[in-house]
DNA sequence: CATACGATTGACT
DNA sequence: GTCAATCGTATGA
């Protein structure tokens, strides 16, 4: 079932572990690919590592919009990274989707990635390539039955997620804001 | 206008 | 383990 706007409007550090075991589903012209979210990172307001730290810009404006929208940006000029906007409108926070376990549309993902199954979506850029998330999906509303949506299939988040430091950043390096499903 | 640098990945030693 | 690819964005002249 769909999640509510209020569910996404909570703090990023609360939503991030709650997103574990939810389903990320992308429908590109009827070609459906989905996966179970197994790793996330929270980017908070007043967080030096966050794109939103210096206020709204053309790139990060979606982070300051309504919760439950998708924020997609170009990483290292090559890859795409997908985030879920959280918190109250204007607060500028989001949760980075770092890894999913492929569920539906495995053949499509293999075509897009041409990699072993274990490496189809085990990274933020890989997940976007496998599921078909593109830059033009920036600002898509995940609740409106859109091209990209996040669904709750009844699987609860892990009671004790693995918690660690965030990856690939140079500021606030030690903050324990990365969450992962154990043994996955 | 010039330039430095990524919320990464994949190939290679 | 190391390192190049590749370009939009931020920052400063």
PDB file of C-alpha atoms (C1' of nucleotides) in Angstrom:
ATOM      1  CA  UNK A   1       0.000   0.000   0.000  1.00  0.00           C
ATOM      2  CA  UNK A   2       0.958   3.640  -0.372  1.00  0.00           C
ATOM      3  CA  UNK A   3       2.588   5.538   2.454  1.00  0.00           C
ATOM      4  CA  UNK A   4       1.150   8.873   3.588  1.00  0.00           C
ATOM      5  CA  UNK A   5       2.498  12.394   3.170  1.00  0.00           C
ATOM      6  CA  UNK A   6       2.817  12.620   6.950  1.00  0.00           C
ATOM      7  CA  UNK A   7       4.901   9.447   7.004  1.00  0.00           C
ATOM      8  CA  UNK A   8       7.493  11.142   4.777  1.00  0.00           C
ATOM      9  CA  UNK A   9       7.205  14.491   6.580  1.00  0.00           C
ATOM     10  CA  UNK A  10       8.986  13.169   9.680  1.00  0.00           C
ATOM     11  CA  UNK A  11      12.670  13.874  10.332  1.00  0.00           C
ATOM     12  CA  UNK A  12      15.154  12.313   7.871  1.00  0.00           C
ATOM     13  CA  UNK A  13      16.916  10.442  10.678  1.00  0.00           C
ATOM     14  CA  UNK A  14      13.563   8.811  11.529  1.00  0.00           C
ATOM     15  CA  UNK A  15      12.420   8.109   7.970  1.00  0.00           C
ATOM     16  CA  UNK A  16      15.776   6.634   6.851  1.00  0.00           C
ATOM     17  CA  UNK A  17      15.649   3.469   9.011  1.00  0.00           C
ATOM     18  CA  UNK A  18      11.874   3.223   8.426  1.00  0.00           C
ATOM     19  CA  UNK A  19      12.458   3.064   4.647  1.00  0.00           C
ATOM     20  CA  UNK A  20      14.351  -0.207   5.065  1.00  0.00           C
ATOM     21  CA  UNK A  21      12.329  -3.145   3.641  1.00  0.00           C
ATOM     22  CA  UNK A  22       9.998  -0.840   1.698  1.00  0.00           C
ATOM     23  CA  UNK A  23       9.603  -1.389  -2.054  1.00  0.00           C
ATOM     24  CA  UNK A  24      10.976   1.111  -4.577  1.00  0.00           C
ATOM     25  CA  UNK A  25       9.076   0.668  -7.832  1.00  0.00           C
ATOM     26  CA  UNK A  26       9.702   2.322 -11.202  1.00  0.00           C
ATOM     27  CA  UNK A  27       7.365   2.018 -14.195  1.00  0.00           C
ATOM     28  CA  UNK A  28       8.961   3.200 -17.437  1.00  0.00           C
ATOM     29  CA  UNK A  29       6.257   2.968 -20.112  1.00  0.00           C
ATOM     30  CA  UNK A  30       4.866  -0.237 -18.595  1.00  0.00           C
ATOM     31  CA  UNK A  31       8.316  -1.724 -18.068  1.00  0.00           C
ATOM     32  CA  UNK A  32       8.275  -2.256 -14.298  1.00  0.00           C
ATOM     33  CA  UNK A  33      11.355  -2.721 -12.144  1.00  0.00           C
ATOM     34  CA  UNK A  34      11.298  -2.833  -8.364  1.00  0.00           C
ATOM     35  CA  UNK A  35      13.517  -3.622  -5.420  1.00  0.00           C
ATOM     36  CA  UNK A  36      13.466  -3.795  -1.651  1.00  0.00           C
ATOM     37  CA  UNK A  37      15.344  -0.925   0.004  1.00  0.00           C
ATOM     38  CA  UNK A  38      18.197  -2.312   2.100  1.00  0.00           C
ATOM     39  CA  UNK A  39      20.463   0.701   2.682  1.00  0.00           C
ATOM     40  CA  UNK A  40      19.756   4.420   3.249  1.00  0.00           C
ATOM     41  CA  UNK A  41      21.468   7.566   4.507  1.00  0.00           C
ATOM     42  CA  UNK A  42      19.883  10.590   6.216  1.00  0.00           C
ATOM     43  CA  UNK A  43      20.828  14.174   5.293  1.00  0.00           C
ATOM     44  CA  UNK A  44      19.521  16.565   7.935  1.00  0.00           C
ATOM     45  CA  UNK A  45      18.819  20.306   8.072  1.00  0.00           C
ATOM     46  CA  UNK A  46      21.976  22.177   9.175  1.00  0.00           C
ATOM     47  CA  UNK A  47      24.039  19.200   8.008  1.00  0.00           C
ATOM     48  CA  UNK A  48      27.401  20.286   6.491  1.00  0.00           C
ATOM     49  CA  UNK A  49      27.425  17.159   4.306  1.00  0.00           C
ATOM     50  CA  UNK A  50      24.010  17.928   2.786  1.00  0.00           C
ATOM     51  CA  UNK A  51      23.405  19.612  -0.576  1.00  0.00           C
ATOM     52  CA  UNK A  52      20.833  21.758   1.233  1.00  0.00           C
ATOM     53  CA  UNK A  53      23.347  23.160   3.731  1.00  0.00           C
ATOM     54  CA  UNK A  54      23.807  26.489   1.930  1.00  0.00           C
ATOM     55  CA  UNK A  55      20.135  27.034   1.156  1.00  0.00           C
ATOM     56  CA  UNK A  56      18.011  26.435  -1.953  1.00  0.00           C
ATOM     57  CA  UNK A  57      19.659  26.421  -5.393  1.00  0.00           C
ATOM     58  CA  UNK A  58      18.557  25.317  -8.850  1.00  0.00           C
ATOM     59  CA  UNK A  59      19.934  21.846  -8.158  1.00  0.00           C
ATOM     60  CA  UNK A  60      18.625  21.190  -4.654  1.00  0.00           C
ATOM     61  CA  UNK A  61      15.323  23.110  -4.764  1.00  0.00           C
ATOM     62  CA  UNK A  62      13.332  19.857  -4.570  1.00  0.00           C
ATOM     63  CA  UNK A  63      14.812  19.198  -1.120  1.00  0.00           C
ATOM     64  CA  UNK A  64      12.992  22.320   0.068  1.00  0.00           C
ATOM     65  CA  UNK A  65       9.662  21.231  -1.432  1.00  0.00           C
ATOM     66  CA  UNK A  66       7.009  18.852  -0.073  1.00  0.00           C
ATOM     67  CA  UNK A  67       8.028  15.582   1.600  1.00  0.00           C
ATOM     68  CA  UNK A  68       7.505  12.441  -0.417  1.00  0.00           C
ATOM     69  CA  UNK A  69       8.975  13.841  -3.626  1.00  0.00           C
ATOM     70  CA  UNK A  70      12.030  12.352  -5.350  1.00  0.00           C
ATOM     71  CA  UNK A  71      15.268  14.357  -5.499  1.00  0.00           C
ATOM     72  CA  UNK A  72      17.569  13.145  -8.299  1.00  0.00           C
ATOM     73  CA  UNK A  73      20.948  14.712  -9.079  1.00  0.00           C
ATOM     74  CA  UNK A  74      23.970  14.006 -11.261  1.00  0.00           C
ATOM     75  CA  UNK A  75      26.884  12.601  -9.293  1.00  0.00           C
ATOM     76  CA  UNK A  76      30.489  12.921 -10.471  1.00  0.00           C
ATOM     77  CA  UNK A  77      29.197  13.988 -13.885  1.00  0.00           C
ATOM     78  CA  UNK A  78      28.331  10.373 -14.625  1.00  0.00           C
ATOM     79  CA  UNK A  79      25.917   8.740 -12.220  1.00  0.00           C
ATOM     80  CA  UNK A  80      22.519   9.564 -10.770  1.00  0.00           C
ATOM     81  CA  UNK A  81      21.605   9.461  -7.097  1.00  0.00           C
ATOM     82  CA  UNK A  82      18.010   9.207  -5.833  1.00  0.00           C
ATOM     83  CA  UNK A  83      16.735  10.693  -2.575  1.00  0.00           C
ATOM     84  CA  UNK A  84      13.394  10.885  -0.785  1.00  0.00           C
ATOM     85  CA  UNK A  85      12.498  14.370   0.486  1.00  0.00           C
ATOM     86  CA  UNK A  86      11.501  14.355   4.158  1.00  0.00           C
ATOM     87  CA  UNK A  87      10.510  16.826   6.877  1.00  0.00           C
ATOM     88  CA  UNK A  88       8.298  19.865   6.744  1.00  0.00           C
ATOM     89  CA  UNK A  89       8.227  21.874   3.519  1.00  0.00           C
ATOM     90  CA  UNK A  90      11.181  24.270   3.415  1.00  0.00           C
ATOM     91  CA  UNK A  91      13.276  22.383   5.975  1.00  0.00           C
ATOM     92  CA  UNK A  92      15.669  21.008   3.333  1.00  0.00           C
ATOM     93  CA  UNK A  93      16.262  17.391   4.265  1.00  0.00           C
ATOM     94  CA  UNK A  94      16.257  14.063   2.432  1.00  0.00           C
ATOM     95  CA  UNK A  95      17.157  10.380   2.611  1.00  0.00           C
ATOM     96  CA  UNK A  96      19.612   8.983   0.053  1.00  0.00           C
ATOM     97  CA  UNK A  97      18.655   5.545  -1.305  1.00  0.00           C
ATOM     98  CA  UNK A  98      21.928   3.613  -1.313  1.00  0.00           C
ATOM     99  CA  UNK A  99      20.968   0.033  -2.205  1.00  0.00           C
ATOM    100  CA  UNK A 100      18.011  -2.197  -3.056  1.00  0.00           C
ATOM    101  CA  UNK A 101      17.574  -5.944  -3.517  1.00  0.00           C
ATOM    102  CA  UNK A 102      16.032  -6.508  -6.985  1.00  0.00           C
ATOM    103  CA  UNK A 103      12.528  -7.976  -6.913  1.00  0.00           C
ATOM    104  CA  UNK A 104      10.473  -7.329 -10.040  1.00  0.00           C
ATOM    105  CA  UNK A 105      11.786  -6.800 -13.570  1.00  0.00           C
ATOM    106  CA  UNK A 106      15.051  -8.691 -13.154  1.00  0.00           C
ATOM    107  CA  UNK A 107      15.492  -9.138 -16.905  1.00  0.00           C
ATOM    108  CA  UNK A 108      15.125  -5.405 -17.533  1.00  0.00           C
ATOM    109  CA  UNK A 109      17.700  -4.651 -14.849  1.00  0.00           C
ATOM    110  CA  UNK A 110      20.154  -7.166 -16.341  1.00  0.00           C
ATOM    111  CA  UNK A 111      19.759  -5.485 -19.723  1.00  0.00           C
ATOM    112  CA  UNK A 112      20.423  -2.065 -18.233  1.00  0.00           C
ATOM    113  CA  UNK A 113      23.369  -3.060 -16.066  1.00  0.00           C
ATOM    114  CA  UNK A 114      25.124  -6.008 -17.760  1.00  0.00           C
ATOM    115  CA  UNK A 115      26.609  -6.997 -14.410  1.00  0.00           C
ATOM    116  CA  UNK A 116      26.310  -9.991 -12.053  1.00  0.00           C
ATOM    117  CA  UNK A 117      22.979 -10.073 -10.200  1.00  0.00           C
ATOM    118  CA  UNK A 118      24.691  -9.226  -6.900  1.00  0.00           C
ATOM    119  CA  UNK A 119      25.907  -5.935  -8.415  1.00  0.00           C
ATOM    120  CA  UNK A 120      22.667  -4.856 -10.067  1.00  0.00           C
ATOM    121  CA  UNK A 121      21.610  -2.315  -7.442  1.00  0.00           C
ATOM    122  CA  UNK A 122      24.086  -2.438  -4.532  1.00  0.00           C
ATOM    123  CA  UNK A 123      25.012   1.246  -4.730  1.00  0.00           C
ATOM    124  CA  UNK A 124      23.275   4.617  -5.155  1.00  0.00           C
ATOM    125  CA  UNK A 125      24.313   5.047  -8.795  1.00  0.00           C
ATOM    126  CA  UNK A 126      23.763   1.380  -9.612  1.00  0.00           C
ATOM    127  CA  UNK A 127      20.238   1.384  -8.223  1.00  0.00           C
ATOM    128  CA  UNK A 128      19.278   4.302 -10.444  1.00  0.00           C
ATOM    129  CA  UNK A 129      20.695   2.628 -13.532  1.00  0.00           C
ATOM    130  CA  UNK A 130      19.034  -0.717 -12.751  1.00  0.00           C
ATOM    131  CA  UNK A 131      15.601   0.723 -11.977  1.00  0.00           C
ATOM    132  CA  UNK A 132      15.724   3.309 -14.768  1.00  0.00           C
ATOM    133  CA  UNK A 133      15.664   6.429 -12.562  1.00  0.00           C
ATOM    134  CA  UNK A 134      16.773   9.416 -14.663  1.00  0.00           C
ATOM    135  CA  UNK A 135      17.411  13.105 -14.026  1.00  0.00           C
ATOM    136  CA  UNK A 136      13.998  13.994 -15.432  1.00  0.00           C
ATOM    137  CA  UNK A 137      12.433  12.056 -12.547  1.00  0.00           C
ATOM    138  CA  UNK A 138      13.601  14.853 -10.251  1.00  0.00           C
ATOM    139  CA  UNK A 139      10.641  16.204  -8.215  1.00  0.00           C
ATOM    140  CA  UNK A 140       8.348  13.252  -9.055  1.00  0.00           C
ATOM    141  CA  UNK A 141       5.700  12.777  -6.336  1.00  0.00           C
ATOM    142  CA  UNK A 142       6.179   9.286  -4.892  1.00  0.00           C
ATOM    143  CA  UNK A 143       2.610   9.277  -3.538  1.00  0.00           C
ATOM    144  CA  UNK A 144       0.683  10.164  -6.673  1.00  0.00           C
ATOM    145  CA  UNK A 145       0.870   6.765  -8.363  1.00  0.00           C
ATOM    146  CA  UNK A 146       3.678   8.246 -10.418  1.00  0.00           C
ATOM    147  CA  UNK A 147       6.379   6.690 -12.546  1.00  0.00           C
ATOM    148  CA  UNK A 148       8.387   6.200  -9.343  1.00  0.00           C
ATOM    149  CA  UNK A 149       6.733   5.135  -6.091  1.00  0.00           C
ATOM    150  CA  UNK A 150       7.572   3.680  -2.694  1.00  0.00           C
ATOM    151  CA  UNK A 151       5.265   0.969  -1.380  1.00  0.00           C
ATOM    152  CA  UNK A 152       4.753  -0.864   1.910  1.00  0.00           C
ATOM    153  CA  UNK A 153       4.149  -4.556   1.236  1.00  0.00           C
ATOM    154  CA  UNK A 154       3.689  -5.311   4.930  1.00  0.00           C
ATOM    155  CA  UNK A 155       7.311  -6.193   5.675  1.00  0.00           C
ATOM    156  CA  UNK A 156       8.319  -4.209   8.760  1.00  0.00           C
ATOM    157  CA  UNK A 157      11.660  -2.423   8.965  1.00  0.00           C
ATOM    158  CA  UNK A 158      14.347  -4.370  10.844  1.00  0.00           C
ATOM    159  CA  UNK A 159      14.006  -4.053  14.612  1.00  0.00           C
ATOM    160  CA  UNK A 160      17.745  -3.397  14.918  1.00  0.00           C
ATOM    161  CA  UNK A 161      19.166  -1.960  11.669  1.00  0.00           C
ATOM    162  CA  UNK A 162      22.912  -1.820  11.193  1.00  0.00           C
ATOM    163  CA  UNK A 163      23.986   1.779  11.808  1.00  0.00           C
ATOM    164  CA  UNK A 164      27.217   3.335  10.593  1.00  0.00           C
ATOM    165  CA  UNK A 165      28.874   6.464   9.177  1.00  0.00           C
ATOM    166  CA  UNK A 166      27.856   7.799   5.781  1.00  0.00           C
ATOM    167  CA  UNK A 167      29.884   6.940   2.683  1.00  0.00           C
ATOM    168  CA  UNK A 168      31.767   9.141   0.241  1.00  0.00           C
ATOM    169  CA  UNK A 169      31.422  12.477   2.063  1.00  0.00           C
ATOM    170  CA  UNK A 170      34.097  14.792   3.429  1.00  0.00           C
ATOM    171  CA  UNK A 171      32.147  16.687   6.111  1.00  0.00           C
ATOM    172  CA  UNK A 172      30.406  15.367   9.239  1.00  0.00           C
ATOM    173  CA  UNK A 173      32.111  12.094   8.377  1.00  0.00           C
ATOM    174  CA  UNK A 174      31.439  10.383  11.691  1.00  0.00           C
ATOM    175  CA  UNK A 175      27.717  11.042  12.062  1.00  0.00           C
ATOM    176  CA  UNK A 176      25.939   7.655  12.420  1.00  0.00           C
ATOM    177  CA  UNK A 177      23.289   8.314   9.756  1.00  0.00           C
ATOM    178  CA  UNK A 178      23.644   5.281   7.464  1.00  0.00           C
ATOM    179  CA  UNK A 179      21.160   2.467   7.978  1.00  0.00           C
ATOM    180  CA  UNK A 180      21.179  -1.060   6.560  1.00  0.00           C
ATOM    181  CA  UNK A 181      19.124  -4.244   6.767  1.00  0.00           C
ATOM    182  CA  UNK A 182      21.199  -6.800   8.745  1.00  0.00           C
ATOM    183  CA  UNK A 183      22.597  -9.840   6.910  1.00  0.00           C
ATOM    184  CA  UNK A 184      21.781  -8.552   3.443  1.00  0.00           C
TER     185      UNK A 184
ATOM    186  C1'  DC B   1      35.152  34.076 -16.815  1.00  0.00           C
ATOM    187  C1'  DA B   2      38.209  30.303 -14.471  1.00  0.00           C
ATOM    188  C1'  DT B   3      38.704  26.528 -11.780  1.00  0.00           C
ATOM    189  C1'  DA B   4      38.201  22.962  -8.208  1.00  0.00           C
ATOM    190  C1'  DC B   5      35.465  19.293  -6.712  1.00  0.00           C
ATOM    191  C1'  DG B   6      32.198  15.806  -5.757  1.00  0.00           C
ATOM    192  C1'  DA B   7      26.158  11.820  -1.357  1.00  0.00           C
ATOM    193  C1'  DT B   8      30.373   6.977  -7.504  1.00  0.00           C
ATOM    194  C1'  DT B   9      31.653   3.310 -10.290  1.00  0.00           C
ATOM    195  C1'  DG B  10      34.457   0.082 -12.766  1.00  0.00           C
ATOM    196  C1'  DA B  11      38.846  -1.226 -14.551  1.00  0.00           C
ATOM    197  C1'  DC B  12      43.262  -2.261 -13.406  1.00  0.00           C
ATOM    198  C1'  DT B  13      47.948  -3.373 -10.521  1.00  0.00           C
TER     199       DT B  13
ATOM    200  C1'  DG C   1      44.891  -1.708  -2.982  1.00  0.00           C
ATOM    201  C1'  DT C   2      45.000   2.592  -6.791  1.00  0.00           C
ATOM    202  C1'  DC C   3      43.015   5.593 -10.234  1.00  0.00           C
ATOM    203  C1'  DA C   4      40.624   7.652 -14.375  1.00  0.00           C
ATOM    204  C1'  DA C   5      36.134   8.959 -16.291  1.00  0.00           C
ATOM    205  C1'  DT C   6      33.222  13.145 -16.814  1.00  0.00           C
ATOM    206  C1'  DC C   7      30.419  17.452 -16.187  1.00  0.00           C
ATOM    207  C1'  DG C   8      27.184  20.298 -13.441  1.00  0.00           C
ATOM    208  C1'  DT C   9      27.605  23.233  -9.603  1.00  0.00           C
ATOM    209  C1'  DA C  10      29.697  26.309  -6.424  1.00  0.00           C
ATOM    210  C1'  DT C  11      32.973  29.650  -5.554  1.00  0.00           C
ATOM    211  C1'  DG C  12      36.059  33.332  -6.415  1.00  0.00           C
ATOM    212  C1'  DA C  13      38.446  36.577  -9.665  1.00  0.00           C
TER     213       DA C  13
END
